[in-house]
Structure formats: structure tokens, C-alpha cells
Short mmCIF file of C-alpha atoms in Angstrom, two decimals:
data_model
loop_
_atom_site.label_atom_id
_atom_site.label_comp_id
_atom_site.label_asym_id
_atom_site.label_seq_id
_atom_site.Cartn_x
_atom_site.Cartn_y
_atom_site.Cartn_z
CA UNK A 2 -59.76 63.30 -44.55
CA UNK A 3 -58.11 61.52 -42.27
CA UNK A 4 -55.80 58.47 -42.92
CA UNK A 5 -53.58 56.23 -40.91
CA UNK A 6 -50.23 56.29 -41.82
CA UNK A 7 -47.40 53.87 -40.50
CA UNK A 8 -49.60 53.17 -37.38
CA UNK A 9 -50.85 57.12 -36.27
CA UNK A 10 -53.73 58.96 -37.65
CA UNK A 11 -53.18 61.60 -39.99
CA UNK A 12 -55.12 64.56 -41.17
CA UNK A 13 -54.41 65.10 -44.60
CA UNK A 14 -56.22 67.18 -47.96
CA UNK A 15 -56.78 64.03 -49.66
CA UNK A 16 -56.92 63.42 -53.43
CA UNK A 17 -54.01 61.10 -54.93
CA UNK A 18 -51.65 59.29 -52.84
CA UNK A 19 -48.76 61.02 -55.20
CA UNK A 20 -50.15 64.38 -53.52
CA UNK A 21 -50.40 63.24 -50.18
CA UNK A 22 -46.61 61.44 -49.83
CA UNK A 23 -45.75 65.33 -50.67
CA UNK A 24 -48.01 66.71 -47.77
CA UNK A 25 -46.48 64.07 -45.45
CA UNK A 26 -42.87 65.31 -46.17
CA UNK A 27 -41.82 62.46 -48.14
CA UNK A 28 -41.15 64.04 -51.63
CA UNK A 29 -38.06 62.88 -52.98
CA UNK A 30 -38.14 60.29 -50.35
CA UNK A 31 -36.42 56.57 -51.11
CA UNK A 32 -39.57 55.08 -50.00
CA UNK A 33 -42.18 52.39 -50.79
CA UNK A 34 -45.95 52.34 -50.05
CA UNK A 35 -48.73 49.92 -49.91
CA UNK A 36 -52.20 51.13 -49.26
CA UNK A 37 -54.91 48.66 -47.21
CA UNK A 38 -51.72 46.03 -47.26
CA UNK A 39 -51.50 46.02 -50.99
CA UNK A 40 -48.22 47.32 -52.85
CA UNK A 41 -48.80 50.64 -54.85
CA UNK A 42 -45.67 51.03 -57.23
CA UNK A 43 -44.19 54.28 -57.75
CA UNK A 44 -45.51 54.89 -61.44
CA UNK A 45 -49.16 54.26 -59.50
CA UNK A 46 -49.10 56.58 -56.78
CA UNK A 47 -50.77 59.58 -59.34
CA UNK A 48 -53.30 57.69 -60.15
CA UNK A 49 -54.18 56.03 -56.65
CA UNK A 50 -56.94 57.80 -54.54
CA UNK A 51 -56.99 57.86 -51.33
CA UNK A 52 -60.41 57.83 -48.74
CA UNK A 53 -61.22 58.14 -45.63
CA UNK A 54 -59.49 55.49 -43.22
CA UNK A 55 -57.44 54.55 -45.59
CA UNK A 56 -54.34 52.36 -43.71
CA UNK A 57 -51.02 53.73 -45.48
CA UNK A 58 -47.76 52.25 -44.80
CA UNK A 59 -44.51 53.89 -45.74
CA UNK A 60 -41.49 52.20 -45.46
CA UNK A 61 -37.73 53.38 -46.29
CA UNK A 62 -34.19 51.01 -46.14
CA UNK A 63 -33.27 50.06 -43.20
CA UNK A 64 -30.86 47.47 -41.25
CA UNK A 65 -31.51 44.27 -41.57
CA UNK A 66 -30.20 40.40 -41.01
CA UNK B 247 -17.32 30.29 -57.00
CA UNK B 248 -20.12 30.68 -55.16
CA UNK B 249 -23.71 30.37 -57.66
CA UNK B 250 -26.69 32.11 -56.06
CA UNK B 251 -28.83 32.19 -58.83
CA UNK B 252 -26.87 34.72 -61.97
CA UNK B 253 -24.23 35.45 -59.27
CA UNK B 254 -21.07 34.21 -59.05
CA UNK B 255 -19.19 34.82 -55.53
CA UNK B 256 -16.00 34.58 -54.42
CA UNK B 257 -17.11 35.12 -50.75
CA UNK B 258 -18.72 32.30 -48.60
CA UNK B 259 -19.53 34.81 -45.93
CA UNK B 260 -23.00 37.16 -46.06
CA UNK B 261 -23.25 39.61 -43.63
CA UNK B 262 -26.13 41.12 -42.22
CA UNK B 263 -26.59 45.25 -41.24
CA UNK B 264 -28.04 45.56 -38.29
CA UNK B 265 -27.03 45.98 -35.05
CA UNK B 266 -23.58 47.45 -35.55
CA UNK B 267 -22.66 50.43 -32.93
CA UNK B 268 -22.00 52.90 -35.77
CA UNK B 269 -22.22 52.82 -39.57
CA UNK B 270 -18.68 53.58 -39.62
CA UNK B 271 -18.28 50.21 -38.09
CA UNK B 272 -20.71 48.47 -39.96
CA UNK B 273 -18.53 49.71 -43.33
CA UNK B 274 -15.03 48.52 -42.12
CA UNK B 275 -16.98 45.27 -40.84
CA UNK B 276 -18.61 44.88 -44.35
CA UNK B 277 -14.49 45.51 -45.63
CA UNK B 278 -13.21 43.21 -42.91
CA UNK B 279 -15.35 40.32 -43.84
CA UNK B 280 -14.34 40.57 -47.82
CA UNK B 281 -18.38 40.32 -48.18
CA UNK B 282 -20.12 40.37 -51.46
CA UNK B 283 -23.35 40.31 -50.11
CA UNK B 284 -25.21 42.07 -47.18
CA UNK B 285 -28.95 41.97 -46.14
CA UNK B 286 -31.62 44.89 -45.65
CA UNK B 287 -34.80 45.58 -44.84
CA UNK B 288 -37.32 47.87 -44.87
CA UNK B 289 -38.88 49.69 -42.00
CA UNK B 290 -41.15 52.43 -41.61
CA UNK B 291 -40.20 56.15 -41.89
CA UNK B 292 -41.86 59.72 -40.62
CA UNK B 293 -42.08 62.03 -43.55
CA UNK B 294 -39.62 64.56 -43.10
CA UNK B 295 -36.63 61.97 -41.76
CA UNK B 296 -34.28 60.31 -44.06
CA UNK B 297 -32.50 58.19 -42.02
CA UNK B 298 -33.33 55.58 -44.33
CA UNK B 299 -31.99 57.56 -47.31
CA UNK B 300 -28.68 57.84 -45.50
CA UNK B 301 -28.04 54.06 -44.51
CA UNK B 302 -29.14 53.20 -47.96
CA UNK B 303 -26.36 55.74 -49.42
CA UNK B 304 -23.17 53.59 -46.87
CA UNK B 305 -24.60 50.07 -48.56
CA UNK B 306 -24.47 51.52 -52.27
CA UNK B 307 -21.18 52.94 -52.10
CA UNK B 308 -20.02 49.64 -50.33
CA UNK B 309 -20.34 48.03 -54.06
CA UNK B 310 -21.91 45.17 -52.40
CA UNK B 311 -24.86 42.96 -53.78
CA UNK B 312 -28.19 43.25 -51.53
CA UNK B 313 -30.35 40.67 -50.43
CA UNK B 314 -33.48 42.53 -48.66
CA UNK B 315 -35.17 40.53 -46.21
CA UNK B 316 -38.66 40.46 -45.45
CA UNK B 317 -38.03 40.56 -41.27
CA UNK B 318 -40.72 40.51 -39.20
CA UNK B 319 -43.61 39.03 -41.22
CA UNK B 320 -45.76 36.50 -39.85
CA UNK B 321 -48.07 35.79 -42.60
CA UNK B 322 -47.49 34.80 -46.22
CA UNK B 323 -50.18 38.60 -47.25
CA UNK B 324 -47.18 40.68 -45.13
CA UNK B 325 -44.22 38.80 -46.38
CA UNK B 326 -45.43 39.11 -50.39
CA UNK B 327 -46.01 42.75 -50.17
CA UNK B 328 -42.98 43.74 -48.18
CA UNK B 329 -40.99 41.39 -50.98
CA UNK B 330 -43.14 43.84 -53.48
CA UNK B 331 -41.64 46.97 -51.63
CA UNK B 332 -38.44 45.86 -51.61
CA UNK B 333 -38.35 45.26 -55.00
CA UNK B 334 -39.02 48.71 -56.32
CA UNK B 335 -37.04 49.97 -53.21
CA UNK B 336 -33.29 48.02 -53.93
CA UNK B 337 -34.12 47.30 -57.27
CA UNK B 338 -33.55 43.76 -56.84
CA UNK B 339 -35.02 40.79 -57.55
CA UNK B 340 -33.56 39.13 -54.82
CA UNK B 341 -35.38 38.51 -51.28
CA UNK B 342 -34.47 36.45 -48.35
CA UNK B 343 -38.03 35.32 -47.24
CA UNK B 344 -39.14 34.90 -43.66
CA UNK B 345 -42.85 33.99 -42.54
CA UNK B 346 -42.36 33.83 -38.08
CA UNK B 347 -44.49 31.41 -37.17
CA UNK B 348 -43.65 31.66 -33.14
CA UNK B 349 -42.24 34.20 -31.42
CA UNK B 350 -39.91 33.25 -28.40
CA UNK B 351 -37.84 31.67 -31.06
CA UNK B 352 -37.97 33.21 -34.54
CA UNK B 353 -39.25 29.39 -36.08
CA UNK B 354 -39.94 29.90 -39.60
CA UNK B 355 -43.47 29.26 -40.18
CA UNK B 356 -42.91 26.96 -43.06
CA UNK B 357 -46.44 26.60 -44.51
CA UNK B 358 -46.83 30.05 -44.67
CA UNK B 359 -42.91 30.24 -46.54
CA UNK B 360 -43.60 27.73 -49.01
CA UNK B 361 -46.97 29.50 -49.92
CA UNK B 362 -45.07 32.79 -50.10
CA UNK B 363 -42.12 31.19 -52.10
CA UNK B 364 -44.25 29.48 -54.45
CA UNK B 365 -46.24 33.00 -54.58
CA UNK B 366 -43.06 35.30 -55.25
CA UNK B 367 -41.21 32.67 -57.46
CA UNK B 368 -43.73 32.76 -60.03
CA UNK B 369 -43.47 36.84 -60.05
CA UNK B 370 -39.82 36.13 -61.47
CA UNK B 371 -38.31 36.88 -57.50
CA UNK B 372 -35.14 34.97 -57.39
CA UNK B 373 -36.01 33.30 -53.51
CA UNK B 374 -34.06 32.80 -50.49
CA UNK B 375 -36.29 31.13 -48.04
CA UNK B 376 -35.22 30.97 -44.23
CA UNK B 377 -36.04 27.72 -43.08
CA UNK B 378 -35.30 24.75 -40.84
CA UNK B 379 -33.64 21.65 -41.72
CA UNK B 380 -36.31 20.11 -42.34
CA UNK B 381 -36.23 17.57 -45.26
CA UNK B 382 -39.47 17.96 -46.70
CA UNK B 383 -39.96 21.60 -46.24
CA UNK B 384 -36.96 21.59 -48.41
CA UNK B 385 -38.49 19.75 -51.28
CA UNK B 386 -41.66 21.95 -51.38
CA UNK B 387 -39.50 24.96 -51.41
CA UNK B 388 -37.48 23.54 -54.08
CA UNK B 389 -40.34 22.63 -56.19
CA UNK B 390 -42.09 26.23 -55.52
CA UNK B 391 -39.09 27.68 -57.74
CA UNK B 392 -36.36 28.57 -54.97
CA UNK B 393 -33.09 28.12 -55.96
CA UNK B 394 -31.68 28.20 -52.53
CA UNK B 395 -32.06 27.30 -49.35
CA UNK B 396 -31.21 29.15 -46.18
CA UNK B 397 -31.37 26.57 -43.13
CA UNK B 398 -31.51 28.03 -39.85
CA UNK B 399 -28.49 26.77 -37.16
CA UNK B 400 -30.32 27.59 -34.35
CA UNK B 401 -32.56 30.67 -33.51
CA UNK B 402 -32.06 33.90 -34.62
CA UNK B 403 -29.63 36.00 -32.32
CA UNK B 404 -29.16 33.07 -30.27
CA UNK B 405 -25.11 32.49 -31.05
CA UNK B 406 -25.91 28.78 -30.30
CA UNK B 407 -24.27 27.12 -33.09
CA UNK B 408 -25.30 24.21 -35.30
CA UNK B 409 -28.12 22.61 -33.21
CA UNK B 410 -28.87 19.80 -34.84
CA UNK B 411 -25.90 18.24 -36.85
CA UNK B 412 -27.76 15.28 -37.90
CA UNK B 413 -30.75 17.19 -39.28
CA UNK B 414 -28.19 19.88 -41.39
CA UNK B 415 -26.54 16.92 -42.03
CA UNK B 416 -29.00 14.89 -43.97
CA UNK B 417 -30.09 17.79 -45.42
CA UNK B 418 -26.37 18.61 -46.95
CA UNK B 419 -26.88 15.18 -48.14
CA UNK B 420 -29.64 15.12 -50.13
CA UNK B 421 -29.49 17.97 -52.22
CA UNK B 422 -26.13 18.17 -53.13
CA UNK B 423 -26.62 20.44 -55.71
CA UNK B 424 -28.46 23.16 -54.62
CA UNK B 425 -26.73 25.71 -52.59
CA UNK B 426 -27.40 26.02 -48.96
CA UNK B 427 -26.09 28.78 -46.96
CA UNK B 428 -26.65 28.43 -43.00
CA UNK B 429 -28.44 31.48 -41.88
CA UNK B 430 -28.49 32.28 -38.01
CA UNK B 431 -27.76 31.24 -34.81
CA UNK B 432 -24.03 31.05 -35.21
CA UNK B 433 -21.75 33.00 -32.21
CA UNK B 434 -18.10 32.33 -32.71
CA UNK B 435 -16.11 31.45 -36.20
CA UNK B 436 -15.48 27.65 -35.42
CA UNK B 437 -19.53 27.49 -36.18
CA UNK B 438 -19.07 29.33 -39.39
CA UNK B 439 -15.69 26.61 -40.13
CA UNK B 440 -18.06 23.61 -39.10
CA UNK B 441 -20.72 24.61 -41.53
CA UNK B 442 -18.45 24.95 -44.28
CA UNK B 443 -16.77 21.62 -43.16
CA UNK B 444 -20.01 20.04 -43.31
CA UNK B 445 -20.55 21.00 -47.02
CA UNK B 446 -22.32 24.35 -46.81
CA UNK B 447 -21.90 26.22 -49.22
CA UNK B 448 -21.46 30.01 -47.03
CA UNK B 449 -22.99 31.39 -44.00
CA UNK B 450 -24.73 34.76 -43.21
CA UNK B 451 -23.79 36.08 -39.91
CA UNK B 452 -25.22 39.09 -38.13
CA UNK B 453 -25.57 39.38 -34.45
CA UNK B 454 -22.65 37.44 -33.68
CA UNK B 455 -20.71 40.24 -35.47
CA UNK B 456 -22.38 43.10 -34.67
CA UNK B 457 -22.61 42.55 -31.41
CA UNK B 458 -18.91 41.50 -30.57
CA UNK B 459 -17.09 43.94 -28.60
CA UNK B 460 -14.81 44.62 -31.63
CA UNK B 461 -17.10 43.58 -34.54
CA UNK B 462 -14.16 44.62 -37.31
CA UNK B 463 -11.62 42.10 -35.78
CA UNK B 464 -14.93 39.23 -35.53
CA UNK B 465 -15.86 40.06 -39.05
CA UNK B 466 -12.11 39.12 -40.25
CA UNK B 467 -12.31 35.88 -37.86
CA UNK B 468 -15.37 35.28 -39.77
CA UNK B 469 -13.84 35.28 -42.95
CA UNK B 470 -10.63 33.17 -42.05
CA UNK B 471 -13.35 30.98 -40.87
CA UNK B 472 -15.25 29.90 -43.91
CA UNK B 473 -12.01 29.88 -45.67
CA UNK B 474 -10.23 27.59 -43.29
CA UNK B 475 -13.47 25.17 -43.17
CA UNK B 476 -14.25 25.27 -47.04
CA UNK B 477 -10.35 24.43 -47.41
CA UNK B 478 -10.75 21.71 -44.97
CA UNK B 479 -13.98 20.22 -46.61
CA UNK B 480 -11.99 19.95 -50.13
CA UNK B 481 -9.22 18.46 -48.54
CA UNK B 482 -11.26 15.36 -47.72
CA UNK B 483 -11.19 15.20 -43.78
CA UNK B 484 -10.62 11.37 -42.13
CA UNK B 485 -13.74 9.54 -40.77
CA UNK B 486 -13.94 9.60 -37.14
CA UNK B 487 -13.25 6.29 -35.29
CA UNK B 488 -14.32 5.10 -32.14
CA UNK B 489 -10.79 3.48 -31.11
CA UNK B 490 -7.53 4.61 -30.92
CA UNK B 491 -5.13 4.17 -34.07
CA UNK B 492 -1.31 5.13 -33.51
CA UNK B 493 -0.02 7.33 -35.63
CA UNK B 494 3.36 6.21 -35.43
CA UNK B 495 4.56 3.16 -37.50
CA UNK B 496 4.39 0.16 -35.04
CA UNK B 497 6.56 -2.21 -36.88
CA UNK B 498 9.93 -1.99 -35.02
CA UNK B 499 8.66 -0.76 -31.65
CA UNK B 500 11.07 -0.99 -28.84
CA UNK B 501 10.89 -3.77 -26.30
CA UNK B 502 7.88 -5.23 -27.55
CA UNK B 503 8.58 -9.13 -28.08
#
């Protein structure tokens, strides 16, 4: 399926959005997500399902005034 | 002491992250300043990097409190989710709130912050609204749950200074309780001394750091700022006059009479 992620289109297996943060390289990553511009909290992200053109924004710390 | 919400702060300067040439300098900057509490934010990341892992790492081992910011949201949808994010990301319930509402100059776009404050207050967030001086903007922020304020001096980046004294003034005025900490558009540490003079409780200062051409030495000026103008502001200063008054005794003056 494919799914935008952080603005660029993505190809990815599809199934939970746990399982697709791994497939993006961002296991173990310090990261938050919100799917379609809601928030998905970590202990949600096994049980969150992903589908086709979903909009998925992952965002890490970052510098900031 | 400085009260921002459970916190008690010695410090009356915040510092911001970004912008420094190194993280090396933003460290001995954080050091310089004596600051207890710095600002982040949250950007997005490529799977595979971990830049943002790494920055995070030099603010934890600072020991420093974090406010995360909510940067570059323009509508109240944006600004509540990213304060979401944050959240789970810093594990704090603190967030400095900004809705832009017009681009050239950073304005807050206060409808869209007081719907987001009242919004995020009620979630138990513990608020810290950039806004203008504006008096009424203040109440509805106020009565949404915030227990700050964060006035702007002038627009973001700009290094102007304290644009509208009358306007922070009156607003110093009437809410003397509630803590009000001057965040951006200050350049040089005489603004940072004036606010504090004024009655504000502490400034946050980024650019005007950051982007000095030795940000360590500007980061201590900082700090001997805010001290120098909160001493000032307990000592009581004079009223300004509009005519001369000697300041030596006239009685006895020489070849008078």
C-alpha cells in the first residue's frame, strides 16, 4: 500500500502502524506519530491500521525557541 | 523564586535551542546563562536518522526543565496535536503554545491560541501561551486555564526590543499576580534588564543568543542582565520627571544672594 509519510509517498507492506514505523527504520526511534492529523500514542500504534493514502507524520526532538 | 506552575526557579532567564553553531555551544550557552529552563520542538525525522535522538540526549544530560513548543502551527487542529506529541515525546506536561496567524511577522493568531489553550488546559497541559500584549487576549487566556502568560516584545527573531512599553506596561499592571515572562524580539541584554525593570517576571531569549558572534559570552550578559534589572525593580527605582532637580543640597550655595 502506499502511504505518505512526513510529506513523500511511501510504499510500504501495510498492516499496523507498530509494523510499519519498523519497516520505515524507526524502531527504537524517540519519535511521535499522528495518523490523518490525529495523535496515535505509543501504547496505540499495535493496534492502529493503516490504509491506503493514509497521511503519516513522524516527528522526533528537535531545536526549538 | 520564580513559580511557573509546580516549579520553583531560581533563574529569570529561559533559553531557547535553536540556532546555536554547534551543540557544544549550545551546552556551555545553556551553562553560561545559569538556565533552568530551555525550549524544544518537534520536527520531522527520516526513518533510519537519529539526529533527533542525539540533540534530545545534550538537553537531558543538561538537567534542565523543558518547555516544548508547538513552532510553526497556524491552526488551533496542528497546534493541539503537536502539544499531544510532545507530550508523550518529553514527557511533560508543559507546552509553550503558538497558533501564527501572519507570516511576515510571526503575530500570534490569538483566536486560534485561546481556542487551543482552553482546548489543552482542560487535558491537564500546564499552558504557556505566546501572545501579544494585548489586554483582553490576556483575560481569555487566563480564564481558559493558563497559568502564564508569554507576551511577545516584538517579532520573533527580530532583536527589536520592547515595542510597545505602554501596552507591556498596562499589561504588567493588571495582572500582578500572574507571571509573565517576555518571550521574543529582544537583541541585546539592556532589553532583557528593562523587562525585568518593568516587573516581568523572566525572559526567554533565543536568536539574540544564538546568533551572537560569541553566543557563550551573550548568554552570561544575559544572565547579569535579568539579575541587574530584577535587582533594580526591588530596589524601587525614582519616577521620572520632566524638569531638572539638583542633586546637590542648594542651601548654602556660593554667591547666590
Amino acid at each position: 500500500m502506499r502511504i505518505l509519510v512526513n510529506g513523500a509517498w511511501r510504499e510500504i507492506e501495510g498492516g499496523q502502524l507498530a509494523a510499519a514505523l519498523g519497516e520505515l527504520g524507526y524502531e527504537d526511534a524517540a519519535v511521535a506519530t499522528a495518523l490523518n492529523g490525529e495523535f496515535v500514542a505509543v501504547a496505540l500504534r499495535g493496534h492502529t491500521r493503516l490504509a491506503d493514502g493514509d497521511r503519516l507524520e513522524v516527528l522526533a526532538p528537535m531545536q526549538g525557541g | 523564586m520564580l513559580q511557573l506552575y509546580q516549579a520553583s526557579l531560581e533563574s529569570r532567564l529561559l533559553l531557547g535551542s535553536a540556532r546555536y553553531p554547534s551543540p557544544a555551544v549550545l551546552t556551555h550557552a545553556v551553562r553560561a546563562a545559569r538556565a533552568e529552563v530551555v525550549t524544544v520542538s518537534l520536527r520531522r525525522e527520516g526513518g533510519g536518522e537519529r539526529t533527533g535522538q542525539g540533540f534530545w540526549s545534550i538537553i537531558r544530560e543538561l538537567g534542565v526543565l523543558v518547555l516544548p513548543n508547538t513552532a510553526g502551527c497556524h491552526s488551533v487542529k496542528e497546534a493541539v496535536t503537536t502539544a499531544h506529541m510532545a507530550r508523550e515525546v518529553f514527557g511533560t506536561t508543559w507546552i509553550k503554545l503558538e497558533v501564527i496567524g501572519e507570516d511576515d511577522t510571526l503575530q500570534p493568531d490569538v483566536f486560534g491560541l485561546t481556542e487551543a489553550a482552553r482546548i489543552l488546559c482542560a487535558e491537564g497541559f500546564e499552558v504557556f501561551p505566546y501572545t501579544t500584549e494585548d489586554l483582553v487576549v490576556a483575560e481569555r487566556l487566563l480564564a481558559a486555564g493558563c497559568g502564564v502568560l508569554m507576551p511577545w516584545a516584538a517579532p520573533i527573531g527580530s532583536g527589536r526590543g520592547l515595542n510597545n512599553l505602554f501596552g507591556l506596561s498596562a499589561l504588567r499592571a493588571h495582572f500582578p499576580g500572574v507571571p509573565l515572562i517576555i518571550d521574543a524580539g529582544l537583541g541585546v541584554p539592556s532589553h532583557a534588564a528593562q523587562a525585568l525593570e518593568l516587573g516581568f517576571d523572566a525572559v526567554l531569549v533565543n536568536t539574540a543568543i544564538a546568533q551572537a558572534r560569541d553566543p557563550v559570552r551573550m548568554a552570561a550578559a544575559f544572565a547579569q542582565a535579568v539579575e541587574a534589572g530584577l535587582a533594580g525593580r526591588i530596589a524601587g527605582p525614582i519616577e521620572a520627571r520632566d524638569f531638572a532637580v539638583p542633586s546637590t543640597p542648594v542651601v548654602g550655595t556660593a554667591f547666590r544672594g
